[in-house]
mmCIF file of C-alpha atoms in Angstrom:
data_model
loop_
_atom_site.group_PDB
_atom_site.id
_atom_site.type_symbol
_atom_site.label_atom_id
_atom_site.label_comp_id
_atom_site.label_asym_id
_atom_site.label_seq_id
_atom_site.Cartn_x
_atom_site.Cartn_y
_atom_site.Cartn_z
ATOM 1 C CA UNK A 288 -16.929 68.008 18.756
ATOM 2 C CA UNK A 289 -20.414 67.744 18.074
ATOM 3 C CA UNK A 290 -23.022 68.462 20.201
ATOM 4 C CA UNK A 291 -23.724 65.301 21.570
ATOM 5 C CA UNK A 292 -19.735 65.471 22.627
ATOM 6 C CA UNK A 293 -18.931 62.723 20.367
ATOM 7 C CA UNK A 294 -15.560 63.758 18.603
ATOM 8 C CA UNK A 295 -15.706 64.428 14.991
ATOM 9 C CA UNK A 296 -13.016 62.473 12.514
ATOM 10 C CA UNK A 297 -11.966 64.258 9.691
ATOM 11 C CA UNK A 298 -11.137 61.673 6.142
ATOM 12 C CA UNK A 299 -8.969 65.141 4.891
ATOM 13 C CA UNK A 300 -5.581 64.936 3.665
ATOM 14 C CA UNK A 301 -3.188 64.335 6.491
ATOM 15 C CA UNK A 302 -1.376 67.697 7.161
ATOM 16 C CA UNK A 303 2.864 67.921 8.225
ATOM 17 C CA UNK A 304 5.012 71.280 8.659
ATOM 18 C CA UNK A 305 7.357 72.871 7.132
ATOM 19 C CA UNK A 306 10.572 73.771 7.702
ATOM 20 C CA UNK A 307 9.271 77.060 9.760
ATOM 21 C CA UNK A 308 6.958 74.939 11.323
ATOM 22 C CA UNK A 309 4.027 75.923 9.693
ATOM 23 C CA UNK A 310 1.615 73.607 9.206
ATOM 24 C CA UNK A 311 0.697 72.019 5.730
ATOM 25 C CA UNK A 312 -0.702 69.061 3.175
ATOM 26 C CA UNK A 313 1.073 66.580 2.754
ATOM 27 C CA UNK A 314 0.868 66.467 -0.671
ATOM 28 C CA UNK A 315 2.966 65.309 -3.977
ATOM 29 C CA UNK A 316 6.015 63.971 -2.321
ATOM 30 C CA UNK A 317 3.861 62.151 0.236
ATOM 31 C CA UNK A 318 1.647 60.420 -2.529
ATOM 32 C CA UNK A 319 4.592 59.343 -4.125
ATOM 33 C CA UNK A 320 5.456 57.441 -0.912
ATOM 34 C CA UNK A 321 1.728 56.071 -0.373
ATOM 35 C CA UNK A 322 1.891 55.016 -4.544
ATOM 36 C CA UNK A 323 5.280 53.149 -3.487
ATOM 37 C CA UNK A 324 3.858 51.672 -0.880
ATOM 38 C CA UNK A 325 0.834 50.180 -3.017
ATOM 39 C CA UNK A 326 2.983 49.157 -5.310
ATOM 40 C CA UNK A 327 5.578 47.195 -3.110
ATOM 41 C CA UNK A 328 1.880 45.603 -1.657
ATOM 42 C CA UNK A 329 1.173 44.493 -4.960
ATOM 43 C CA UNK A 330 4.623 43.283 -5.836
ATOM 44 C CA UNK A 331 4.607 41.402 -2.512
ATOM 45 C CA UNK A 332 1.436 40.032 -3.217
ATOM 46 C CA UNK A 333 2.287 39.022 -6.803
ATOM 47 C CA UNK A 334 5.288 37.221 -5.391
ATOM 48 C CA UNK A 335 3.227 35.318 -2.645
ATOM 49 C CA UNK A 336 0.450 34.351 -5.064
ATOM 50 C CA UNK A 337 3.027 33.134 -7.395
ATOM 51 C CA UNK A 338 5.246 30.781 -4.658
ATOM 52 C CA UNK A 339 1.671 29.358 -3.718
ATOM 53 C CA UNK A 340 0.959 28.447 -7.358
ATOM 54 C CA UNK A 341 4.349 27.257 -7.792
ATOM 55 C CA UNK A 342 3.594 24.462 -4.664
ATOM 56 C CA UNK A 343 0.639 23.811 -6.290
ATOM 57 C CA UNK A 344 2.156 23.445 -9.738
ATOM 58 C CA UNK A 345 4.535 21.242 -7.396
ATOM 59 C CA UNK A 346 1.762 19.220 -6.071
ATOM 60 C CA UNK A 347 0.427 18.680 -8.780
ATOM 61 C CA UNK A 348 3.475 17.373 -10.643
ATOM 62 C CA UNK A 349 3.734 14.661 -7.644
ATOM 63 C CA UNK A 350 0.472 14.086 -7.694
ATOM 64 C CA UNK A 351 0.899 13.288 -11.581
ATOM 65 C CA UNK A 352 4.282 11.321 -10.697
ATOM 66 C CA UNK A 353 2.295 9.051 -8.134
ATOM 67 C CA UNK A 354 -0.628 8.227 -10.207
ATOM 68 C CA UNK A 355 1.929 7.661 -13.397
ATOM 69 C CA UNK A 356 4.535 5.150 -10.856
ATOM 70 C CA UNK A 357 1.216 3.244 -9.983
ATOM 71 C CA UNK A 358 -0.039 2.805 -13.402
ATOM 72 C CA UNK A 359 3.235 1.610 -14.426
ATOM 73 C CA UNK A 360 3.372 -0.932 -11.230
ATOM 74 C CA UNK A 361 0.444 -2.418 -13.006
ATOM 75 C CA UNK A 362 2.340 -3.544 -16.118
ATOM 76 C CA UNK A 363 5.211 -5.368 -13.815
ATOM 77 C CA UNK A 364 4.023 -8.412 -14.191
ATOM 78 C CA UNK A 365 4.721 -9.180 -17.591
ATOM 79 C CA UNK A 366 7.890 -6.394 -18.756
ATOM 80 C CA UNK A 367 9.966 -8.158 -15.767
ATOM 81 C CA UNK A 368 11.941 -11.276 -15.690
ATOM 82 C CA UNK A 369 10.568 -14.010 -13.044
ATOM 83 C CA UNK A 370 14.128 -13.351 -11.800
ATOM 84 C CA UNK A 371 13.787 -10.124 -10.501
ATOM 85 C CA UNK A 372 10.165 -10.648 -9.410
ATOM 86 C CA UNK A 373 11.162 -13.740 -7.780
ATOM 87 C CA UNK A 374 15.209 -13.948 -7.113
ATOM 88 C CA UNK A 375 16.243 -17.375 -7.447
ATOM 89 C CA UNK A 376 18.172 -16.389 -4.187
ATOM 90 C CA UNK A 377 17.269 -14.367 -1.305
ATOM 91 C CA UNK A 378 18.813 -13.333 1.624
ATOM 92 C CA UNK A 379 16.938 -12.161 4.857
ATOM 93 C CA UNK A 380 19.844 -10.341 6.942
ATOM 94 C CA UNK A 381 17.825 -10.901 10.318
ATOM 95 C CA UNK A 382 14.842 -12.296 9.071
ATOM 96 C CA UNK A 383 14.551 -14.943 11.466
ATOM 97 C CA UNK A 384 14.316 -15.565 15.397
ATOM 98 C CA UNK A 385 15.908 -13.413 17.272
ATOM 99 C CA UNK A 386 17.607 -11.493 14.928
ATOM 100 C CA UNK A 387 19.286 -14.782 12.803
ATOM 101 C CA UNK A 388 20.041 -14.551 9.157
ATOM 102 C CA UNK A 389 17.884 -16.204 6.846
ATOM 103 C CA UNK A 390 18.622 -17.736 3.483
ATOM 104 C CA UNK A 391 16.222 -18.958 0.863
ATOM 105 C CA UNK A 392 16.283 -20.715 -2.174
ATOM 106 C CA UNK A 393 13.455 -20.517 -4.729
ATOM 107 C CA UNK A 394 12.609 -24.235 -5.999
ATOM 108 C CA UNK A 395 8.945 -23.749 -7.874
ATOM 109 C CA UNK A 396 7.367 -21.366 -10.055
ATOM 110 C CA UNK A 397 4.102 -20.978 -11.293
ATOM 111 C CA UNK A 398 3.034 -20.040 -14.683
ATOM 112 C CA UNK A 399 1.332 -16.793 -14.572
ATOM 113 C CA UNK A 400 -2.569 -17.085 -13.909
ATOM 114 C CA UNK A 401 -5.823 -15.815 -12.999
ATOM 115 C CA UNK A 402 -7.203 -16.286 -9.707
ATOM 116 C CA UNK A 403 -10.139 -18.666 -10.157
ATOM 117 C CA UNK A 404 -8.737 -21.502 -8.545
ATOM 118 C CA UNK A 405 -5.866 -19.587 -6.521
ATOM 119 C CA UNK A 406 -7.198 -18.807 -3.184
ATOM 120 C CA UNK A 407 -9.711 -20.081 -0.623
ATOM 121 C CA UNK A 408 -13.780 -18.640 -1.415
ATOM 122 C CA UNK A 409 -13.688 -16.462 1.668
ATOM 123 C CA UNK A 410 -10.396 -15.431 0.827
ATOM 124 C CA UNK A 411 -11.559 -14.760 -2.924
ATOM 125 C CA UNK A 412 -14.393 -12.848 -1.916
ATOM 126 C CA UNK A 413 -12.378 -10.803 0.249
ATOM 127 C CA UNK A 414 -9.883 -9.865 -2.729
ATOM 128 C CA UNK A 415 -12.642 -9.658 -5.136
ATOM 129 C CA UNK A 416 -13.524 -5.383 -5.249
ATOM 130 C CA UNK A 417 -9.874 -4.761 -6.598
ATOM 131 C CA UNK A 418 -10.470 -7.386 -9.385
ATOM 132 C CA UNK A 419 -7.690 -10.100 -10.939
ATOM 133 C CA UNK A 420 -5.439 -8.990 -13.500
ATOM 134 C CA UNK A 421 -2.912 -11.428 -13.185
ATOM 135 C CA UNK A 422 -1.048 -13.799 -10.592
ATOM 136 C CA UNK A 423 2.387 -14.763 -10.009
ATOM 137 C CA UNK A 424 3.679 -17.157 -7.251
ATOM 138 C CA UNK A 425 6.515 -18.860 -6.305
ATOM 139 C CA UNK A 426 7.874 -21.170 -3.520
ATOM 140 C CA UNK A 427 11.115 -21.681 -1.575
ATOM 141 C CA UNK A 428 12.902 -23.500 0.796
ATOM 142 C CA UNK A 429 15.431 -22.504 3.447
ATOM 143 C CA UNK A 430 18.961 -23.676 3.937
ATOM 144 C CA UNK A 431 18.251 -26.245 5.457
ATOM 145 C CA UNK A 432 15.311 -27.387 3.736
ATOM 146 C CA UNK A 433 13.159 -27.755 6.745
ATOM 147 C CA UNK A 434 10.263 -25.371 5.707
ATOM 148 C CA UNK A 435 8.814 -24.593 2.425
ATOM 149 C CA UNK A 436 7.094 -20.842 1.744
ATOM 150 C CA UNK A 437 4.718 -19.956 -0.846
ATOM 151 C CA UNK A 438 5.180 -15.867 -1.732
ATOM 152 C CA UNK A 439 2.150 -14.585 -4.080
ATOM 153 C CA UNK A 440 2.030 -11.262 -6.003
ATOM 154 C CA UNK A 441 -1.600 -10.559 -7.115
ATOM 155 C CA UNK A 442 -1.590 -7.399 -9.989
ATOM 156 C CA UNK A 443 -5.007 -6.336 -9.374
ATOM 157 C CA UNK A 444 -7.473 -4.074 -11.675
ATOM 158 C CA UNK A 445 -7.748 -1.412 -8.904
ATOM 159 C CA UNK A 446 -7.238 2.307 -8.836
ATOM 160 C CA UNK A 447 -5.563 3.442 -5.630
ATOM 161 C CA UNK A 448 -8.580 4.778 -4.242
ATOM 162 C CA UNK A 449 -9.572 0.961 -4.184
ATOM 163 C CA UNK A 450 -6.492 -0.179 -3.048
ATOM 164 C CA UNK A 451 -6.682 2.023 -0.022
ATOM 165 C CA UNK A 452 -10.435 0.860 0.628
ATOM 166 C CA UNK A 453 -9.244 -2.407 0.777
ATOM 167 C CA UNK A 454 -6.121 -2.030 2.694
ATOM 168 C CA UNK A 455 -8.301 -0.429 5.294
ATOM 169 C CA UNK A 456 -10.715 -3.278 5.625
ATOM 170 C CA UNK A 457 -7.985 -5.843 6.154
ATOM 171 C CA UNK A 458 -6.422 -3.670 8.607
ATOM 172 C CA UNK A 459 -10.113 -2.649 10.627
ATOM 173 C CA UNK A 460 -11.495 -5.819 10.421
ATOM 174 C CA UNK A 461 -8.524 -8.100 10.591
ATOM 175 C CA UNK A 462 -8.694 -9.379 7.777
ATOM 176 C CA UNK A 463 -5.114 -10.456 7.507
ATOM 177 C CA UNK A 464 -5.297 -12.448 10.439
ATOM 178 C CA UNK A 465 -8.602 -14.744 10.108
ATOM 179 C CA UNK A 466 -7.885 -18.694 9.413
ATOM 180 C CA UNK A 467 -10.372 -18.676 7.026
ATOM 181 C CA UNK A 468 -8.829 -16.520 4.973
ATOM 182 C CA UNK A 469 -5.185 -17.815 4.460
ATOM 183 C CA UNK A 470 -3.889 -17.986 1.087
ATOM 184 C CA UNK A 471 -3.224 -21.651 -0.616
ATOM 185 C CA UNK A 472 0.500 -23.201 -0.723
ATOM 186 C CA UNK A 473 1.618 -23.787 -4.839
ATOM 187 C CA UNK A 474 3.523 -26.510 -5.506
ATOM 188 C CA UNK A 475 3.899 -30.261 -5.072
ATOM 189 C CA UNK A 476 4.141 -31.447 -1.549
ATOM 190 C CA UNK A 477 3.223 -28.094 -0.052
ATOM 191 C CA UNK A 478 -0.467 -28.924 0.361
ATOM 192 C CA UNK A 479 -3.349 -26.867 2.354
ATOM 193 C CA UNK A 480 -3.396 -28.382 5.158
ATOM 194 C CA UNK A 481 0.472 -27.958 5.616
ATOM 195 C CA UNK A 482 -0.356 -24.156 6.259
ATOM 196 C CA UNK A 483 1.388 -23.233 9.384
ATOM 197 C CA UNK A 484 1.734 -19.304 9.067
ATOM 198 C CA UNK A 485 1.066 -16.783 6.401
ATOM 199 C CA UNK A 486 1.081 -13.044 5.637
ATOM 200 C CA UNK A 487 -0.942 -10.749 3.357
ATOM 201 C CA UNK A 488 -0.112 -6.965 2.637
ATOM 202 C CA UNK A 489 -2.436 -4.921 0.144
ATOM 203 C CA UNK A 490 -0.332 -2.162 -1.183
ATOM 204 C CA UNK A 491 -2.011 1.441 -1.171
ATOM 205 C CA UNK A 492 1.087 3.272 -4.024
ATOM 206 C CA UNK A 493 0.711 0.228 -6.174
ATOM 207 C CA UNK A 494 -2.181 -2.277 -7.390
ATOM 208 C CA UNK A 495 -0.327 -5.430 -5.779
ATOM 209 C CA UNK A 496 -1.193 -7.974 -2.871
ATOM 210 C CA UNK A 497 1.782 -9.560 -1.473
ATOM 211 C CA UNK A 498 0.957 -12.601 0.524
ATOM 212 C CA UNK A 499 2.832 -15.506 1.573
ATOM 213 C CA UNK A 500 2.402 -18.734 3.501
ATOM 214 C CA UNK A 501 4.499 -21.433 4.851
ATOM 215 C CA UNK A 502 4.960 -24.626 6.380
ATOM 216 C CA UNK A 503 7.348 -27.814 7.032
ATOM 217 C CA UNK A 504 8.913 -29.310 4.168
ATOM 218 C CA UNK A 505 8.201 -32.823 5.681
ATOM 219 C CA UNK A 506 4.385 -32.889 4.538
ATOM 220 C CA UNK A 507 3.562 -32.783 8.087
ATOM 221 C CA UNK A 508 -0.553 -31.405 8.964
ATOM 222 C CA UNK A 509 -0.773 -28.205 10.698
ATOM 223 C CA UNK A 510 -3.860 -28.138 12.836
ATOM 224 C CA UNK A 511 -3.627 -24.506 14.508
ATOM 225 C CA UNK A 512 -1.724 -21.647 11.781
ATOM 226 C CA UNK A 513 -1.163 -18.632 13.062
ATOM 227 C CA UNK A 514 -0.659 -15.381 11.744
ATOM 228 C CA UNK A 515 3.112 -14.224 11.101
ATOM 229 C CA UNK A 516 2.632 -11.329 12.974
ATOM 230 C CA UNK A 517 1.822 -13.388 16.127
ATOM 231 C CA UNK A 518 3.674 -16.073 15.867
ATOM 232 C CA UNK A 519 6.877 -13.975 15.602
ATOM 233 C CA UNK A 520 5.677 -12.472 19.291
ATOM 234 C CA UNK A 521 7.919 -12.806 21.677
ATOM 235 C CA UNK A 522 7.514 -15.448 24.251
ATOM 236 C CA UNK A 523 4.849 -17.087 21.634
ATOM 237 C CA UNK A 524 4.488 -21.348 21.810
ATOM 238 C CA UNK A 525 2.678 -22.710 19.534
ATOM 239 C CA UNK A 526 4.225 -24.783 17.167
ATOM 240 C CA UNK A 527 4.479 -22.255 14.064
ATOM 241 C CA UNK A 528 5.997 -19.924 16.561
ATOM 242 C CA UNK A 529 8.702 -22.233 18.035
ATOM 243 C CA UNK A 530 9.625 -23.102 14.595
ATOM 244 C CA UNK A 531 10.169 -20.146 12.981
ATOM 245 C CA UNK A 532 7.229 -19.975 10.186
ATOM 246 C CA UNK A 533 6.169 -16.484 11.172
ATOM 247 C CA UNK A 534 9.339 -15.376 10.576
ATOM 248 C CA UNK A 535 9.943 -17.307 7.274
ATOM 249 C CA UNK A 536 6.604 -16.020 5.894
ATOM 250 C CA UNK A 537 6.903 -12.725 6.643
ATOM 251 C CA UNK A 538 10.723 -12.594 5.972
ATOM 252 C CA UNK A 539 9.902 -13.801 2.122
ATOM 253 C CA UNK A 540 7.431 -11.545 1.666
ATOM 254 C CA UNK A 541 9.162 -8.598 2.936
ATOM 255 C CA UNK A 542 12.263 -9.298 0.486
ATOM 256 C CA UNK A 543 10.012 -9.751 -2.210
ATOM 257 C CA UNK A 544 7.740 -6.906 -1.940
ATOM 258 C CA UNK A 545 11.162 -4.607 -1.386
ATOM 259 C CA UNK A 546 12.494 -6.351 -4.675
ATOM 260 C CA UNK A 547 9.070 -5.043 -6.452
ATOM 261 C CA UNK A 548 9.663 -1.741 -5.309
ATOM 262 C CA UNK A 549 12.814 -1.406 -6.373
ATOM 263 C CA UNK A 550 11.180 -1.140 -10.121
ATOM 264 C CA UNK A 551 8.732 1.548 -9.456
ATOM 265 C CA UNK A 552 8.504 5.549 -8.411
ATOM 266 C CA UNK A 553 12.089 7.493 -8.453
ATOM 267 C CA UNK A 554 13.906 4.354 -7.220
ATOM 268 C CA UNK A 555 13.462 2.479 -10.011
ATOM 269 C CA UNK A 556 16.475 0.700 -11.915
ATOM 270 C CA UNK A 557 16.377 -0.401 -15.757
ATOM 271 C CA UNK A 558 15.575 -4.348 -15.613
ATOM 272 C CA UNK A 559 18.530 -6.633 -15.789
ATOM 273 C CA UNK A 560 19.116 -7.988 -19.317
#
């Protein structure tokens, strides 16, 4: 102790005893152990700092498989058939009021396009940061031929980052559910006015914009549309509601954006020939 009382530590070898108990260094053996010990750190270290650049090697390699399954989604347009974009047939297994099975029946398609003359201004303008690079659309009709739904897949020129910017918009500033910005009707006696409900989903793992919108097959004006999502509310009354069109738009799209999907990322299946 020194002689301020504070102990003093000695940084000398660490000493043991013998077998007659006297004491003594613990030297050779004793390094041998501390040197085993190291190494076993270093091994264990090695072993960690190779698992954690294997994830990242991992990571990566997803990250690589995402960005290549959205590049291809970007080519779907024209290296599928209309028929697997567009099924001449589709079935909505509860797709419709309460739970009811839906059938439709595709009876219009549109030669592929730009989007000049495609969609409302407002609705253009809204679209217009992820760019045009080709649309398809088609229409249907249900069993019983009572309603007729427009379903619209717009390839866009986006990177995902974009995608996701724009998804977020329609989502914060509803977007998707604004009057002004529902997407046209194609086809003969489906006309604008007809609109009765409609849907639109901007993909974020893919540069697509699946929209739909429907109405009654009679020609009949629709003065008050309302979004799918709330017309298919339950205990909703307005007319689109009552009828069904929430459910008919957002059925359609639903089957069609699944029948997209089923060509890109690790589920995807060689087109039909």
């Amino acid at each position: 102790m020194d002689p301020g009382g504070r102990p003093v530590v000695s940084f000398g070898e660490p000493e043991g005893y013998d077998g007659d108990g006297r004491a003594r260094v613990l030297g050779g053996r004793g390094r041998g152990r501390v040197a085993a010990v190291a190494a076993c750190l270093v091994l264990g270290l090695g072993l960690v700092g190779g698992a954690v650049t294997g994830s990242w090697l991992v990571g990566d390699s997803e990250a690589a498989g995402s960005r290549d399954d959205f590049v291809a989604a970007r080519s779907l347009w024209h290296s599928l058939p209309v028929d697997q974009l567009f099924p001449p047939g589709v079935k909505g297994h509860g797709a419709g009021p309460g739970g009811a099975d839906r059938t439709w029946t595709r009876i219009a398609v549109a030669p592929d396009s730009g989007c000049a003359d495609a969609f409302d201004p407002l609705l253009r303008k809204a679209l217009a940061p992820v760019g045009c690079q080709r649309l398809l659309r088609a229409t249907y009709t249900d069993a019983t031929q009572t309603y007729v739904t427009t379903v619209g897949l717009l390839f866009t020129k986006a990177d995902a980052t974009a995608m996701a910017s724009l998804a977020e918009r329609f989502t914060e500033e509803g977007l998707d559910s604004r009057t002004d910005l529902m997407p046209r009707p194609y086809g003969p006696g489906f006309e604008s006015d007809q609109r009765a409900s409609w849907t639109v989903s901007v993909l974020t793992d893919a540069p697509v914009v699946v929209y739909s919108v429907s109405g009654w097959a009679d020609g009949r004006h629709v003065d008050e549309p309302q979004p799918a999502e709330d017309a298919m509310e339950s205990g909703a009354t307005t007319a689109p509601a009552q009828a069904g069109l929430g459910h008919e738009a957002k059925g359609l799209a639903d089957r069609v954006e699944r029948a997209l999907r089923k060509h890109v990322g690790p589920y995807a299946t060689e087109p039909a020939s």
